[in-house]
């Protein structure tokens, strides 16, 4: 909803939301301290059209078959062509648990202000034998999806760099987790988790 309304907001209104995000008492820790060890996006060399095509095509349909308890994958990796750097992106990532990382990037999704899907790709974060939990009930991802259609994280980062630069405004919920999974830091964000309180269903307690 916030992304849809962005088109009707003035520059000043958008800046106010960015500033409100930065004024939240948790912002410094989440977006500065916790992400300080990662690179800004402008140090990543964007993927070429050929690199993207090879990465998305080099997947064997026979490499992995679903088990009897898994539906056949209908996922299609998408990278919208010829859009260039977007001024605003709504970003959402899905993470899985591996032997060494309980927040390993497994899916990168981003849409622009027109609601167009500009990136939606699966990522195989490590050798599949080290993936311990796909958290399918949350992510919707099965292991055979990642083995069959997952690209490597460096390629995913390079693809992201074809759509976003250091000036792109990123919008999302608890966005620091998505940015961290991408192993990046980023200065311009609107985080709805910091802007709007959440009422806990079981206790009715308001979390600011």
CSV table of C-alpha atoms in Angstrom, one decimal:
chain,number,residue,atom,x,y,z
A,1,UNK,CA,0.0,0.0,0.0
A,2,UNK,CA,2.8,2.4,0.9
A,3,UNK,CA,4.5,1.7,-2.4
A,4,UNK,CA,1.3,2.3,-4.3
A,5,UNK,CA,0.8,5.6,-2.5
A,6,UNK,CA,4.4,6.7,-3.1
A,7,UNK,CA,3.4,7.9,-6.6
A,8,UNK,CA,1.0,10.4,-5.1
A,9,UNK,CA,3.3,11.6,-2.3
A,10,UNK,CA,5.4,14.8,-2.7
A,11,UNK,CA,9.1,14.6,-2.3
A,12,UNK,CA,8.8,16.3,1.0
A,13,UNK,CA,6.3,13.7,2.3
A,14,UNK,CA,8.6,10.8,1.2
A,15,UNK,CA,11.6,12.5,2.9
A,16,UNK,CA,9.5,12.8,6.0
A,17,UNK,CA,9.0,9.0,6.1
A,18,UNK,CA,12.7,8.4,5.5
A,19,UNK,CA,13.5,10.8,8.3
A,20,UNK,CA,10.9,9.2,10.6
A,21,UNK,CA,12.5,5.8,10.0
A,22,UNK,CA,16.0,7.3,10.9
A,23,UNK,CA,14.6,8.9,14.0
A,24,UNK,CA,13.4,5.6,15.5
A,25,UNK,CA,15.5,4.6,18.5
A,26,UNK,CA,16.3,1.3,16.9
A,27,UNK,CA,17.5,2.7,13.6
A,28,UNK,CA,21.1,3.3,14.5
A,29,UNK,CA,21.7,-0.3,15.7
A,30,UNK,CA,19.7,-2.0,12.9
A,31,UNK,CA,20.8,0.0,9.9
A,32,UNK,CA,24.2,1.4,10.9
A,33,UNK,CA,25.9,-0.8,13.5
A,34,UNK,CA,24.6,-4.2,12.3
A,35,UNK,CA,25.2,-3.5,8.6
A,36,UNK,CA,28.5,-1.6,8.9
A,37,UNK,CA,30.6,-4.7,8.0
A,38,UNK,CA,28.9,-5.0,4.6
A,39,UNK,CA,29.6,-3.1,1.3
A,40,UNK,CA,27.4,-0.3,-0.1
A,41,UNK,CA,25.7,-1.4,-3.3
A,42,UNK,CA,27.8,0.9,-5.5
A,43,UNK,CA,30.9,-1.2,-5.1
A,44,UNK,CA,29.1,-4.2,-6.8
A,45,UNK,CA,29.7,-4.5,-10.5
A,46,UNK,CA,26.2,-4.9,-12.0
A,47,UNK,CA,25.6,-8.1,-14.0
A,48,UNK,CA,25.5,-7.8,-17.8
A,49,UNK,CA,22.5,-8.9,-19.8
A,50,UNK,CA,24.5,-12.0,-20.9
A,51,UNK,CA,25.5,-12.9,-17.3
A,52,UNK,CA,21.8,-12.7,-16.3
A,53,UNK,CA,20.7,-14.8,-19.2
A,54,UNK,CA,23.2,-17.5,-18.5
A,55,UNK,CA,22.5,-17.6,-14.8
A,56,UNK,CA,18.8,-18.0,-15.3
A,57,UNK,CA,19.0,-20.5,-18.2
A,58,UNK,CA,21.7,-22.7,-16.7
A,59,UNK,CA,19.3,-24.7,-14.6
A,60,UNK,CA,18.6,-28.4,-15.3
A,61,UNK,CA,14.9,-29.4,-15.0
A,62,UNK,CA,16.1,-33.0,-14.3
A,63,UNK,CA,18.6,-32.0,-11.6
A,64,UNK,CA,16.2,-32.3,-8.7
A,65,UNK,CA,12.7,-33.9,-8.5
A,66,UNK,CA,10.3,-33.2,-5.7
A,67,UNK,CA,9.5,-35.9,-3.2
A,68,UNK,CA,6.0,-37.3,-2.9
A,69,UNK,CA,5.2,-34.7,-0.2
A,70,UNK,CA,6.4,-31.8,-2.3
A,71,UNK,CA,4.4,-30.1,-5.1
A,72,UNK,CA,6.1,-29.8,-8.4
A,73,UNK,CA,7.8,-26.4,-8.6
A,74,UNK,CA,6.0,-23.7,-10.6
A,75,UNK,CA,8.5,-21.0,-9.7
A,76,UNK,CA,10.0,-19.0,-12.6
A,77,UNK,CA,13.0,-16.7,-12.1
A,78,UNK,CA,12.2,-13.2,-13.3
A,79,UNK,CA,14.5,-10.3,-14.0
A,80,UNK,CA,12.7,-7.5,-15.9
A,81,UNK,CA,14.8,-6.4,-18.9
A,82,UNK,CA,15.8,-2.8,-19.8
A,83,UNK,CA,14.4,-1.0,-16.8
A,84,UNK,CA,17.7,0.4,-15.6
A,85,UNK,CA,18.1,1.8,-12.1
A,86,UNK,CA,14.9,2.3,-10.2
A,87,UNK,CA,14.4,5.3,-7.9
A,88,UNK,CA,12.2,3.3,-5.6
A,89,UNK,CA,11.9,-0.4,-4.9
A,90,UNK,CA,9.8,-2.4,-2.5
A,91,UNK,CA,12.1,-5.2,-1.3
A,92,UNK,CA,11.4,-8.6,0.3
A,93,UNK,CA,13.7,-11.5,0.8
A,94,UNK,CA,13.1,-15.1,2.1
A,95,UNK,CA,15.7,-16.8,4.2
A,96,UNK,CA,16.4,-20.4,5.0
A,97,UNK,CA,18.5,-22.1,7.6
A,98,UNK,CA,21.8,-23.7,6.7
A,99,UNK,CA,24.5,-25.4,8.8
A,100,UNK,CA,26.3,-22.1,9.3
A,101,UNK,CA,23.6,-19.4,8.8
A,102,UNK,CA,20.1,-19.3,10.1
A,103,UNK,CA,19.2,-16.3,7.8
A,104,UNK,CA,20.7,-17.4,4.5
A,105,UNK,CA,19.3,-15.7,1.5
A,106,UNK,CA,17.0,-17.9,-0.6
A,107,UNK,CA,14.7,-15.6,-2.5
A,108,UNK,CA,15.1,-12.0,-3.7
A,109,UNK,CA,12.0,-10.1,-4.8
A,110,UNK,CA,11.6,-6.4,-5.7
A,111,UNK,CA,8.8,-4.4,-7.3
A,112,UNK,CA,8.8,-0.8,-8.6
A,113,UNK,CA,6.3,2.0,-7.9
A,114,UNK,CA,4.1,0.7,-10.7
A,115,UNK,CA,3.8,-2.6,-9.0
A,116,UNK,CA,5.8,-4.3,-11.7
A,117,UNK,CA,8.0,-7.3,-10.6
A,118,UNK,CA,11.5,-6.3,-11.6
A,119,UNK,CA,13.4,-9.1,-9.7
A,120,UNK,CA,12.1,-12.4,-8.4
A,121,UNK,CA,14.8,-15.0,-8.2
A,122,UNK,CA,15.7,-18.0,-6.1
A,123,UNK,CA,19.2,-18.3,-4.5
A,124,UNK,CA,21.0,-21.4,-3.6
A,125,UNK,CA,23.1,-20.1,-0.6
A,126,UNK,CA,25.4,-23.1,-0.3
A,127,UNK,CA,25.6,-26.7,-1.3
A,128,UNK,CA,22.2,-28.1,-0.9
A,129,UNK,CA,23.4,-30.8,1.5
A,130,UNK,CA,24.1,-28.0,4.1
A,131,UNK,CA,20.5,-26.6,4.0
A,132,UNK,CA,18.8,-27.7,7.1
A,133,UNK,CA,15.4,-26.0,7.0
A,134,UNK,CA,13.7,-24.2,4.1
A,135,UNK,CA,11.0,-23.0,6.5
A,136,UNK,CA,8.5,-23.8,3.8
A,137,UNK,CA,5.5,-22.9,5.9
A,138,UNK,CA,6.8,-19.3,5.9
A,139,UNK,CA,8.9,-19.0,2.7
A,140,UNK,CA,6.9,-21.3,0.4
A,141,UNK,CA,10.2,-22.7,-0.8
A,142,UNK,CA,11.1,-26.3,-1.1
A,143,UNK,CA,14.6,-27.7,-1.3
A,144,UNK,CA,14.1,-29.0,-4.8
A,145,UNK,CA,13.2,-25.4,-5.9
A,146,UNK,CA,16.6,-24.2,-4.7
A,147,UNK,CA,18.5,-27.1,-6.2
A,148,UNK,CA,16.7,-26.8,-9.5
A,149,UNK,CA,16.4,-23.0,-9.9
A,150,UNK,CA,18.6,-21.3,-7.4
A,151,UNK,CA,21.4,-19.0,-8.6
A,152,UNK,CA,24.4,-18.1,-6.4
A,153,UNK,CA,24.3,-15.2,-4.1
A,154,UNK,CA,27.0,-13.2,-5.8
A,155,UNK,CA,25.0,-13.3,-9.1
A,156,UNK,CA,21.9,-12.3,-7.2
A,157,UNK,CA,23.7,-9.3,-5.7
A,158,UNK,CA,25.0,-8.3,-9.2
A,159,UNK,CA,21.4,-8.6,-10.6
A,160,UNK,CA,20.2,-6.4,-7.7
A,161,UNK,CA,22.8,-3.8,-8.6
A,162,UNK,CA,21.3,-3.6,-12.1
A,163,UNK,CA,18.1,-2.2,-10.6
A,164,UNK,CA,19.3,-0.3,-7.5
A,165,UNK,CA,22.1,2.0,-6.6
A,166,UNK,CA,23.1,4.0,-3.6
A,167,UNK,CA,20.4,6.6,-4.3
A,168,UNK,CA,17.5,4.1,-4.6
A,169,UNK,CA,14.9,4.3,-1.9
A,170,UNK,CA,14.2,0.8,-0.5
A,171,UNK,CA,10.8,0.2,1.2
A,172,UNK,CA,9.9,-2.8,3.3
A,173,UNK,CA,9.1,-4.3,6.6
A,174,UNK,CA,12.0,-5.0,9.0
A,175,UNK,CA,14.1,-4.3,6.0
A,176,UNK,CA,17.4,-4.6,7.8
A,177,UNK,CA,17.0,-8.4,7.6
A,178,UNK,CA,16.6,-8.3,3.8
A,179,UNK,CA,19.6,-5.9,3.4
A,180,UNK,CA,21.7,-8.0,5.7
A,181,UNK,CA,20.8,-11.2,3.8
A,182,UNK,CA,22.1,-9.4,0.6
A,183,UNK,CA,25.3,-8.6,2.6
A,184,UNK,CA,24.8,-4.9,1.9
A,185,UNK,CA,24.4,-1.6,3.7
A,186,UNK,CA,22.1,1.1,2.4
A,187,UNK,CA,21.4,4.7,3.5
A,188,UNK,CA,17.9,5.3,2.1
A,189,UNK,CA,15.1,3.2,3.6
A,190,UNK,CA,11.5,3.4,4.7
A,191,UNK,CA,10.9,0.6,7.2
A,192,UNK,CA,7.2,0.1,8.1
A,193,UNK,CA,8.2,-1.9,11.1
A,194,UNK,CA,9.7,1.2,12.6
A,195,UNK,CA,7.0,3.6,11.4
A,196,UNK,CA,3.8,1.7,12.5
A,197,UNK,CA,3.1,0.0,15.8
A,198,UNK,CA,2.1,-3.7,15.8
A,199,UNK,CA,-0.6,-5.0,18.1
A,200,UNK,CA,0.2,-8.5,19.4
A,201,UNK,CA,-2.8,-10.7,18.7
A,202,UNK,CA,-2.5,-12.8,21.9
A,203,UNK,CA,-1.8,-10.0,24.4
A,204,UNK,CA,-3.1,-6.9,22.7
A,205,UNK,CA,0.2,-5.2,23.6
A,206,UNK,CA,1.4,-2.5,21.3
A,207,UNK,CA,4.9,-2.7,20.1
A,208,UNK,CA,6.2,0.7,18.9
